[in-house]
Amino acid sequence: MKFWQSSHVFQHPWSTVTQAFWRKYPNDYQSSVYGTDVIERYVDADGKLHSKRLIISDWNIPSFMKFFFGETRGYAVEYSIVDPVEQTLTLRSQNINAVSMFSMREEICYKSVGETTQLNHQAEFLFSVSRIVDEAAENWLVGTITEAARKGLMAMESISIKVEEEMRPALTAIDDIISNETIRSARKSIDSSITDAEKFIDSSINDAEKFIDSNDAEKFIDSSITDAEKFIDSSIEYIDSSVDSLTQESSVKFT
């Protein structure tokens, strides 16, 4: 049995990489993959997307193994789960033909890390043809999956860039809509504030005019005059009292 693993960081957000994943086949880098067929797809109660697909590809089996395999076309079943909350796309796959001679299991995870996407890829495979062939076959498969993973990264990068280019006009249009909506909202807010201020000023003027025209205004003015007269009389009495006191103390008469 052989084990293989690899990792990579895409400089693209998870939403872009997952779109590229669903559009991965066919691509210009992996002509050995003929295509995919969706067997089952559903969304569970937690909002996770579950998919089951059939992957059809050419194994490109070396000459020393063709005697055992005969059929060079490979079939594998892929199970995947997309979690939009945790922003993860996990999948596992396994071959479903030639299982009496070998088995190959893959596990892949695309996980959002800030504005990037972390890819973790691991595989294990076991040949059970013969002791003479098994070791050579497993070594061949290590080289095959390494090359396939390299081409797969190139394909994902190319498709991710294409997705972003396709999304750019839409994002620009959304930004324009948001910007215009913000301007309209600001204008409405300013107009509303001006209208409220004008209403307040008009209301204040009306209240003042009503107050002036009412008897309360005359009473207020008369009361203010009376209070002022009382204050003046009180002040005069205080001054006279102060002058008398000074006159008595200094024997100087003020006239």
C-alpha atoms as a PDB file:
ATOM      1  CA  MET A   1       0.000   0.000   0.000  1.00  0.00           C
ATOM      2  CA  LYS A   2       1.202   3.493  -0.861  1.00  0.00           C
ATOM      3  CA  PHE A   3       0.195   6.816   0.677  1.00  0.00           C
ATOM      4  CA  TRP A   4       0.402  10.189  -1.058  1.00  0.00           C
ATOM      5  CA  GLN A   5      -0.460  13.706   0.032  1.00  0.00           C
ATOM      6  CA  SER A   6      -0.131  17.276  -1.162  1.00  0.00           C
ATOM      7  CA  SER A   7      -1.301  20.786  -0.245  1.00  0.00           C
ATOM      8  CA  HIS A   8      -1.681  24.099  -2.019  1.00  0.00           C
ATOM      9  CA  VAL A   9      -2.960  27.618  -1.354  1.00  0.00           C
ATOM     10  CA  PHE A  10      -5.053  29.283  -4.052  1.00  0.00           C
ATOM     11  CA  GLN A  11      -4.816  33.074  -4.084  1.00  0.00           C
ATOM     12  CA  HIS A  12      -8.532  33.235  -4.727  1.00  0.00           C
ATOM     13  CA  PRO A  13     -11.510  33.322  -2.335  1.00  0.00           C
ATOM     14  CA  TRP A  14     -13.308  30.089  -1.543  1.00  0.00           C
ATOM     15  CA  SER A  15     -16.413  31.102  -3.518  1.00  0.00           C
ATOM     16  CA  THR A  16     -14.316  31.429  -6.678  1.00  0.00           C
ATOM     17  CA  VAL A  17     -12.433  28.152  -6.177  1.00  0.00           C
ATOM     18  CA  THR A  18     -15.604  26.157  -5.536  1.00  0.00           C
ATOM     19  CA  GLN A  19     -17.140  27.520  -8.733  1.00  0.00           C
ATOM     20  CA  ALA A  20     -13.980  26.478 -10.565  1.00  0.00           C
ATOM     21  CA  PHE A  21     -14.247  22.996  -9.032  1.00  0.00           C
ATOM     22  CA  TRP A  22     -17.708  22.397 -10.486  1.00  0.00           C
ATOM     23  CA  ARG A  23     -16.489  23.614 -13.873  1.00  0.00           C
ATOM     24  CA  LYS A  24     -13.192  21.707 -13.778  1.00  0.00           C
ATOM     25  CA  TYR A  25     -13.981  19.061 -16.409  1.00  0.00           C
ATOM     26  CA  PRO A  26     -13.319  19.074 -19.259  1.00  0.00           C
ATOM     27  CA  ASN A  27     -10.212  21.270 -19.250  1.00  0.00           C
ATOM     28  CA  ASP A  28      -7.154  21.844 -21.433  1.00  0.00           C
ATOM     29  CA  TYR A  29      -4.746  20.261 -18.937  1.00  0.00           C
ATOM     30  CA  GLN A  30      -6.418  16.928 -18.162  1.00  0.00           C
ATOM     31  CA  SER A  31      -7.526  15.421 -21.445  1.00  0.00           C
ATOM     32  CA  SER A  32      -7.516  11.977 -19.831  1.00  0.00           C
ATOM     33  CA  VAL A  33     -10.767  12.825 -18.021  1.00  0.00           C
ATOM     34  CA  TYR A  34     -13.637  12.163 -20.402  1.00  0.00           C
ATOM     35  CA  GLY A  35     -16.349  13.690 -18.245  1.00  0.00           C
ATOM     36  CA  THR A  36     -18.578  13.488 -15.194  1.00  0.00           C
ATOM     37  CA  ASP A  37     -22.191  12.461 -14.574  1.00  0.00           C
ATOM     38  CA  VAL A  38     -24.238  13.547 -11.567  1.00  0.00           C
ATOM     39  CA  ILE A  39     -25.866  10.531  -9.946  1.00  0.00           C
ATOM     40  CA  GLU A  40     -27.465  12.253  -6.974  1.00  0.00           C
ATOM     41  CA  ARG A  41     -27.634  15.765  -5.523  1.00  0.00           C
ATOM     42  CA  TYR A  42     -29.568  17.265  -2.605  1.00  0.00           C
ATOM     43  CA  VAL A  43     -29.417  19.909   0.134  1.00  0.00           C
ATOM     44  CA  ASP A  44     -29.814  18.691   3.713  1.00  0.00           C
ATOM     45  CA  ALA A  45     -31.564  20.401   6.642  1.00  0.00           C
ATOM     46  CA  ASP A  46     -28.359  22.284   7.543  1.00  0.00           C
ATOM     47  CA  GLY A  47     -28.056  23.811   4.068  1.00  0.00           C
ATOM     48  CA  LYS A  48     -25.161  21.560   2.979  1.00  0.00           C
ATOM     49  CA  LEU A  49     -25.015  20.470  -0.642  1.00  0.00           C
ATOM     50  CA  HIS A  50     -24.420  16.737  -1.112  1.00  0.00           C
ATOM     51  CA  SER A  51     -23.390  15.395  -4.521  1.00  0.00           C
ATOM     52  CA  LYS A  52     -22.568  11.989  -5.942  1.00  0.00           C
ATOM     53  CA  ARG A  53     -20.839  11.904  -9.323  1.00  0.00           C
ATOM     54  CA  LEU A  54     -19.372   9.351 -11.690  1.00  0.00           C
ATOM     55  CA  ILE A  55     -15.889  10.271 -12.978  1.00  0.00           C
ATOM     56  CA  ILE A  56     -14.839   8.658 -16.275  1.00  0.00           C
ATOM     57  CA  SER A  57     -11.182   8.809 -17.328  1.00  0.00           C
ATOM     58  CA  ASP A  58      -8.413   7.081 -19.248  1.00  0.00           C
ATOM     59  CA  TRP A  59      -5.957   5.413 -16.896  1.00  0.00           C
ATOM     60  CA  ASN A  60      -3.070   5.498 -19.386  1.00  0.00           C
ATOM     61  CA  ILE A  61      -1.933   2.123 -18.092  1.00  0.00           C
ATOM     62  CA  PRO A  62       1.689   1.187 -18.891  1.00  0.00           C
ATOM     63  CA  SER A  63       2.295  -1.762 -21.186  1.00  0.00           C
ATOM     64  CA  PHE A  64       3.377  -4.162 -18.439  1.00  0.00           C
ATOM     65  CA  MET A  65      -0.059  -3.777 -16.758  1.00  0.00           C
ATOM     66  CA  LYS A  66      -2.364  -3.966 -19.789  1.00  0.00           C
ATOM     67  CA  PHE A  67      -2.337  -7.759 -19.667  1.00  0.00           C
ATOM     68  CA  PHE A  68      -4.024  -7.661 -16.280  1.00  0.00           C
ATOM     69  CA  PHE A  69      -6.431  -4.779 -16.851  1.00  0.00           C
ATOM     70  CA  GLY A  70      -7.502  -5.053 -20.453  1.00  0.00           C
ATOM     71  CA  GLU A  71      -9.955  -2.134 -20.183  1.00  0.00           C
ATOM     72  CA  THR A  72      -8.021   1.128 -19.881  1.00  0.00           C
ATOM     73  CA  ARG A  73     -11.032   3.292 -19.110  1.00  0.00           C
ATOM     74  CA  GLY A  74     -11.485   3.928 -15.400  1.00  0.00           C
ATOM     75  CA  TYR A  75     -14.633   4.669 -13.417  1.00  0.00           C
ATOM     76  CA  ALA A  76     -14.709   6.261  -9.981  1.00  0.00           C
ATOM     77  CA  VAL A  77     -17.484   7.486  -7.716  1.00  0.00           C
ATOM     78  CA  GLU A  78     -17.021  10.854  -6.026  1.00  0.00           C
ATOM     79  CA  TYR A  79     -18.950  11.968  -2.923  1.00  0.00           C
ATOM     80  CA  SER A  80     -18.784  15.666  -2.025  1.00  0.00           C
ATOM     81  CA  ILE A  81     -20.231  17.981   0.620  1.00  0.00           C
ATOM     82  CA  VAL A  82     -20.327  21.775   0.346  1.00  0.00           C
ATOM     83  CA  ASP A  83     -20.755  23.599   3.657  1.00  0.00           C
ATOM     84  CA  PRO A  84     -21.547  27.277   2.934  1.00  0.00           C
ATOM     85  CA  VAL A  85     -21.401  28.214   6.628  1.00  0.00           C
ATOM     86  CA  GLU A  86     -17.961  26.771   7.386  1.00  0.00           C
ATOM     87  CA  GLN A  87     -16.949  27.455   3.768  1.00  0.00           C
ATOM     88  CA  THR A  88     -15.536  24.008   3.086  1.00  0.00           C
ATOM     89  CA  LEU A  89     -15.807  21.654   0.141  1.00  0.00           C
ATOM     90  CA  THR A  90     -14.816  18.107   1.051  1.00  0.00           C
ATOM     91  CA  LEU A  91     -14.858  15.117  -1.232  1.00  0.00           C
ATOM     92  CA  ARG A  92     -13.760  11.493  -1.353  1.00  0.00           C
ATOM     93  CA  SER A  93     -13.575   9.180  -4.331  1.00  0.00           C
ATOM     94  CA  GLN A  94     -12.846   5.527  -5.090  1.00  0.00           C
ATOM     95  CA  ASN A  95     -12.511   3.416  -8.198  1.00  0.00           C
ATOM     96  CA  ILE A  96     -15.424   1.062  -8.945  1.00  0.00           C
ATOM     97  CA  ASN A  97     -13.896  -1.084 -11.691  1.00  0.00           C
ATOM     98  CA  ALA A  98     -10.886  -3.400 -11.516  1.00  0.00           C
ATOM     99  CA  VAL A  99     -11.434  -3.503  -7.767  1.00  0.00           C
ATOM    100  CA  SER A 100     -10.211  -7.109  -7.611  1.00  0.00           C
ATOM    101  CA  MET A 101      -6.762  -5.941  -8.722  1.00  0.00           C
ATOM    102  CA  PHE A 102      -6.365  -2.545  -7.079  1.00  0.00           C
ATOM    103  CA  SER A 103      -8.123   0.103  -5.024  1.00  0.00           C
ATOM    104  CA  MET A 104      -7.511   3.824  -4.917  1.00  0.00           C
ATOM    105  CA  ARG A 105      -9.100   6.234  -2.461  1.00  0.00           C
ATOM    106  CA  GLU A 106      -8.738  10.003  -2.548  1.00  0.00           C
ATOM    107  CA  GLU A 107      -9.779  12.664  -0.042  1.00  0.00           C
ATOM    108  CA  ILE A 108      -9.706  16.373  -0.918  1.00  0.00           C
ATOM    109  CA  CYS A 109     -10.701  19.447   1.081  1.00  0.00           C
ATOM    110  CA  TYR A 110     -10.992  23.050  -0.075  1.00  0.00           C
ATOM    111  CA  LYS A 111     -11.223  25.356   2.954  1.00  0.00           C
ATOM    112  CA  SER A 112     -11.602  29.143   3.119  1.00  0.00           C
ATOM    113  CA  VAL A 113      -8.677  30.925   4.805  1.00  0.00           C
ATOM    114  CA  GLY A 114      -9.304  34.676   4.678  1.00  0.00           C
ATOM    115  CA  GLU A 115      -9.160  35.756   1.050  1.00  0.00           C
ATOM    116  CA  THR A 116      -7.376  32.525   0.040  1.00  0.00           C
ATOM    117  CA  THR A 117      -8.354  28.853  -0.210  1.00  0.00           C
ATOM    118  CA  GLN A 118      -6.393  25.992   1.345  1.00  0.00           C
ATOM    119  CA  LEU A 119      -6.313  22.697  -0.558  1.00  0.00           C
ATOM    120  CA  ASN A 120      -5.403  19.437   1.196  1.00  0.00           C
ATOM    121  CA  HIS A 121      -5.182  16.338  -0.997  1.00  0.00           C
ATOM    122  CA  GLN A 122      -4.338  12.819   0.106  1.00  0.00           C
ATOM    123  CA  ALA A 123      -4.624   9.378  -1.441  1.00  0.00           C
ATOM    124  CA  GLU A 124      -3.925   5.742  -0.707  1.00  0.00           C
ATOM    125  CA  PHE A 125      -3.746   2.879  -3.167  1.00  0.00           C
ATOM    126  CA  LEU A 126      -3.162  -0.845  -3.039  1.00  0.00           C
ATOM    127  CA  PHE A 127      -2.404  -3.316  -5.832  1.00  0.00           C
ATOM    128  CA  SER A 128      -3.042  -7.023  -5.444  1.00  0.00           C
ATOM    129  CA  VAL A 129      -2.136  -8.444  -8.848  1.00  0.00           C
ATOM    130  CA  SER A 130       1.078 -10.253  -8.004  1.00  0.00           C
ATOM    131  CA  ARG A 131       4.162  -9.664  -5.932  1.00  0.00           C
ATOM    132  CA  ILE A 132       6.183  -9.031  -9.079  1.00  0.00           C
ATOM    133  CA  VAL A 133       3.796  -6.391 -10.454  1.00  0.00           C
ATOM    134  CA  ASP A 134       2.399  -4.764  -7.306  1.00  0.00           C
ATOM    135  CA  GLU A 135       5.444  -2.699  -6.308  1.00  0.00           C
ATOM    136  CA  ALA A 136       6.043  -1.432  -9.844  1.00  0.00           C
ATOM    137  CA  ALA A 137       2.344  -0.674 -10.285  1.00  0.00           C
ATOM    138  CA  GLU A 138       2.139   1.295  -7.045  1.00  0.00           C
ATOM    139  CA  ASN A 139       5.251   3.298  -7.942  1.00  0.00           C
ATOM    140  CA  TRP A 140       3.734   4.019 -11.339  1.00  0.00           C
ATOM    141  CA  LEU A 141       0.531   5.212  -9.693  1.00  0.00           C
ATOM    142  CA  VAL A 142       2.455   7.540  -7.349  1.00  0.00           C
ATOM    143  CA  GLY A 143       3.994   9.249 -10.369  1.00  0.00           C
ATOM    144  CA  THR A 144       0.642   9.296 -12.173  1.00  0.00           C
ATOM    145  CA  ILE A 145      -1.297  10.912  -9.344  1.00  0.00           C
ATOM    146  CA  THR A 146       1.492  13.440  -8.749  1.00  0.00           C
ATOM    147  CA  GLU A 147       1.363  14.530 -12.373  1.00  0.00           C
ATOM    148  CA  ALA A 148      -2.438  14.508 -12.387  1.00  0.00           C
ATOM    149  CA  ALA A 149      -2.517  16.711  -9.265  1.00  0.00           C
ATOM    150  CA  ARG A 150      -0.067  19.162 -10.860  1.00  0.00           C
ATOM    151  CA  LYS A 151      -2.210  19.443 -13.974  1.00  0.00           C
ATOM    152  CA  GLY A 152      -5.317  19.686 -11.801  1.00  0.00           C
ATOM    153  CA  LEU A 153      -3.879  22.717  -9.987  1.00  0.00           C
ATOM    154  CA  MET A 154      -3.096  24.366 -13.308  1.00  0.00           C
ATOM    155  CA  ALA A 155      -6.653  23.722 -14.468  1.00  0.00           C
ATOM    156  CA  MET A 156      -8.180  25.065 -11.243  1.00  0.00           C
ATOM    157  CA  GLU A 157      -6.024  28.191 -11.410  1.00  0.00           C
ATOM    158  CA  SER A 158      -6.978  28.822 -15.033  1.00  0.00           C
ATOM    159  CA  ILE A 159     -10.692  28.310 -14.381  1.00  0.00           C
ATOM    160  CA  SER A 160     -10.593  30.451 -11.210  1.00  0.00           C
ATOM    161  CA  ILE A 161      -9.159  33.339 -13.200  1.00  0.00           C
ATOM    162  CA  LYS A 162     -11.847  32.837 -15.827  1.00  0.00           C
ATOM    163  CA  VAL A 163     -14.560  32.866 -13.145  1.00  0.00           C
ATOM    164  CA  GLU A 164     -13.232  36.125 -11.705  1.00  0.00           C
ATOM    165  CA  GLU A 165     -13.102  37.704 -15.174  1.00  0.00           C
ATOM    166  CA  GLU A 166     -16.707  36.673 -15.790  1.00  0.00           C
ATOM    167  CA  MET A 167     -17.777  38.016 -12.402  1.00  0.00           C
ATOM    168  CA  ARG A 168     -15.968  41.360 -12.709  1.00  0.00           C
ATOM    169  CA  PRO A 169     -18.654  43.148 -14.827  1.00  0.00           C
ATOM    170  CA  ALA A 170     -21.375  41.916 -12.465  1.00  0.00           C
ATOM    171  CA  LEU A 171     -19.446  43.050  -9.391  1.00  0.00           C
ATOM    172  CA  THR A 172     -18.776  46.432 -11.013  1.00  0.00           C
ATOM    173  CA  ALA A 173     -22.482  46.809 -11.788  1.00  0.00           C
ATOM    174  CA  ILE A 174     -23.353  45.901  -8.193  1.00  0.00           C
ATOM    175  CA  ASP A 175     -20.848  48.461  -6.881  1.00  0.00           C
ATOM    176  CA  ASP A 176     -22.389  51.105  -9.164  1.00  0.00           C
ATOM    177  CA  ILE A 177     -25.878  50.241  -7.956  1.00  0.00           C
ATOM    178  CA  ILE A 178     -24.778  50.415  -4.327  1.00  0.00           C
ATOM    179  CA  SER A 179     -22.960  53.708  -4.948  1.00  0.00           C
ATOM    180  CA  ASN A 180     -25.952  55.261  -6.711  1.00  0.00           C
ATOM    181  CA  GLU A 181     -28.292  53.974  -4.041  1.00  0.00           C
ATOM    182  CA  THR A 182     -26.039  55.482  -1.352  1.00  0.00           C
ATOM    183  CA  ILE A 183     -26.102  58.850  -3.121  1.00  0.00           C
ATOM    184  CA  ARG A 184     -29.882  58.709  -3.481  1.00  0.00           C
ATOM    185  CA  SER A 185     -30.258  57.757   0.156  1.00  0.00           C
ATOM    186  CA  ALA A 186     -27.993  60.633   1.230  1.00  0.00           C
ATOM    187  CA  ARG A 187     -29.968  63.084  -0.895  1.00  0.00           C
ATOM    188  CA  LYS A 188     -33.234  61.848   0.581  1.00  0.00           C
ATOM    189  CA  SER A 189     -31.805  62.228   4.083  1.00  0.00           C
ATOM    190  CA  ILE A 190     -30.625  65.800   3.371  1.00  0.00           C
ATOM    191  CA  ASP A 191     -33.936  66.759   1.761  1.00  0.00           C
ATOM    192  CA  SER A 192     -35.809  65.265   4.694  1.00  0.00           C
ATOM    193  CA  SER A 193     -33.650  67.181   7.179  1.00  0.00           C
ATOM    194  CA  ILE A 194     -34.203  70.451   5.308  1.00  0.00           C
ATOM    195  CA  THR A 195     -37.950  69.839   5.191  1.00  0.00           C
ATOM    196  CA  ASP A 196     -38.032  69.062   8.911  1.00  0.00           C
ATOM    197  CA  ALA A 197     -36.029  72.224   9.662  1.00  0.00           C
ATOM    198  CA  GLU A 198     -38.371  74.359   7.531  1.00  0.00           C
ATOM    199  CA  LYS A 199     -41.397  72.859   9.268  1.00  0.00           C
ATOM    200  CA  PHE A 200     -39.846  73.555  12.677  1.00  0.00           C
ATOM    201  CA  ILE A 201     -39.048  77.180  11.767  1.00  0.00           C
ATOM    202  CA  ASP A 202     -42.562  77.747  10.385  1.00  0.00           C
ATOM    203  CA  SER A 203     -44.074  76.178  13.468  1.00  0.00           C
ATOM    204  CA  SER A 204     -41.940  78.361  15.758  1.00  0.00           C
ATOM    205  CA  ILE A 205     -42.932  81.522  13.873  1.00  0.00           C
ATOM    206  CA  ASN A 206     -46.597  80.562  14.039  1.00  0.00           C
ATOM    207  CA  ASP A 207     -46.346  79.913  17.769  1.00  0.00           C
ATOM    208  CA  ALA A 208     -44.630  83.292  18.292  1.00  0.00           C
ATOM    209  CA  GLU A 209     -47.251  85.098  16.244  1.00  0.00           C
ATOM    210  CA  LYS A 210     -50.019  83.375  18.160  1.00  0.00           C
ATOM    211  CA  PHE A 211     -48.369  84.309  21.441  1.00  0.00           C
ATOM    212  CA  ILE A 212     -47.986  87.972  20.426  1.00  0.00           C
ATOM    213  CA  ASP A 213     -51.608  88.158  19.305  1.00  0.00           C
ATOM    214  CA  SER A 214     -52.902  86.576  22.496  1.00  0.00           C
ATOM    215  CA  ASN A 215     -53.793  88.267  25.828  1.00  0.00           C
ATOM    216  CA  ASP A 216     -50.995  86.282  27.424  1.00  0.00           C
ATOM    217  CA  ALA A 217     -48.468  88.426  25.540  1.00  0.00           C
ATOM    218  CA  GLU A 218     -50.005  91.659  26.885  1.00  0.00           C
ATOM    219  CA  LYS A 219     -50.105  90.213  30.382  1.00  0.00           C
ATOM    220  CA  PHE A 220     -46.479  89.157  30.054  1.00  0.00           C
ATOM    221  CA  ILE A 221     -45.431  92.661  28.892  1.00  0.00           C
ATOM    222  CA  ASP A 222     -47.467  94.414  31.652  1.00  0.00           C
ATOM    223  CA  SER A 223     -46.014  92.062  34.239  1.00  0.00           C
ATOM    224  CA  SER A 224     -42.507  92.730  32.989  1.00  0.00           C
ATOM    225  CA  ILE A 225     -43.050  96.550  33.148  1.00  0.00           C
ATOM    226  CA  THR A 226     -44.480  96.295  36.678  1.00  0.00           C
ATOM    227  CA  ASP A 227     -41.533  94.187  37.791  1.00  0.00           C
ATOM    228  CA  ALA A 228     -39.147  96.727  36.268  1.00  0.00           C
ATOM    229  CA  GLU A 229     -40.866  99.664  38.000  1.00  0.00           C
ATOM    230  CA  LYS A 230     -40.738  97.843  41.306  1.00  0.00           C
ATOM    231  CA  PHE A 231     -37.051  97.168  40.812  1.00  0.00           C
ATOM    232  CA  ILE A 232     -36.385 100.880  40.025  1.00  0.00           C
ATOM    233  CA  ASP A 233     -38.365 102.086  43.067  1.00  0.00           C
ATOM    234  CA  SER A 234     -36.508  99.618  45.253  1.00  0.00           C
ATOM    235  CA  SER A 235     -33.196 100.815  43.881  1.00  0.00           C
ATOM    236  CA  ILE A 236     -34.072 104.487  44.547  1.00  0.00           C
ATOM    237  CA  GLU A 237     -35.067 103.701  48.137  1.00  0.00           C
ATOM    238  CA  TYR A 238     -31.779 101.868  48.627  1.00  0.00           C
ATOM    239  CA  ILE A 239     -29.799 104.836  47.281  1.00  0.00           C
ATOM    240  CA  ASP A 240     -31.663 107.341  49.496  1.00  0.00           C
ATOM    241  CA  SER A 241     -31.075 105.156  52.507  1.00  0.00           C
ATOM    242  CA  SER A 242     -27.385 104.909  51.722  1.00  0.00           C
ATOM    243  CA  VAL A 243     -27.062 108.717  51.307  1.00  0.00           C
ATOM    244  CA  ASP A 244     -28.767 109.394  54.657  1.00  0.00           C
ATOM    245  CA  SER A 245     -26.456 106.965  56.374  1.00  0.00           C
ATOM    246  CA  LEU A 246     -23.378 108.596  54.929  1.00  0.00           C
ATOM    247  CA  THR A 247     -24.635 112.072  55.818  1.00  0.00           C
ATOM    248  CA  GLN A 248     -25.143 111.154  59.438  1.00  0.00           C
ATOM    249  CA  GLU A 249     -21.676 109.620  59.681  1.00  0.00           C
ATOM    250  CA  SER A 250     -19.769 112.469  58.011  1.00  0.00           C
ATOM    251  CA  SER A 251     -21.998 115.442  58.898  1.00  0.00           C
ATOM    252  CA  VAL A 252     -22.000 116.280  55.168  1.00  0.00           C
ATOM    253  CA  LYS A 253     -25.251 117.097  53.626  1.00  0.00           C
ATOM    254  CA  PHE A 254     -26.003 115.856  50.147  1.00  0.00           C
ATOM    255  CA  THR A 255     -28.459 117.797  48.083  1.00  0.00           C
END
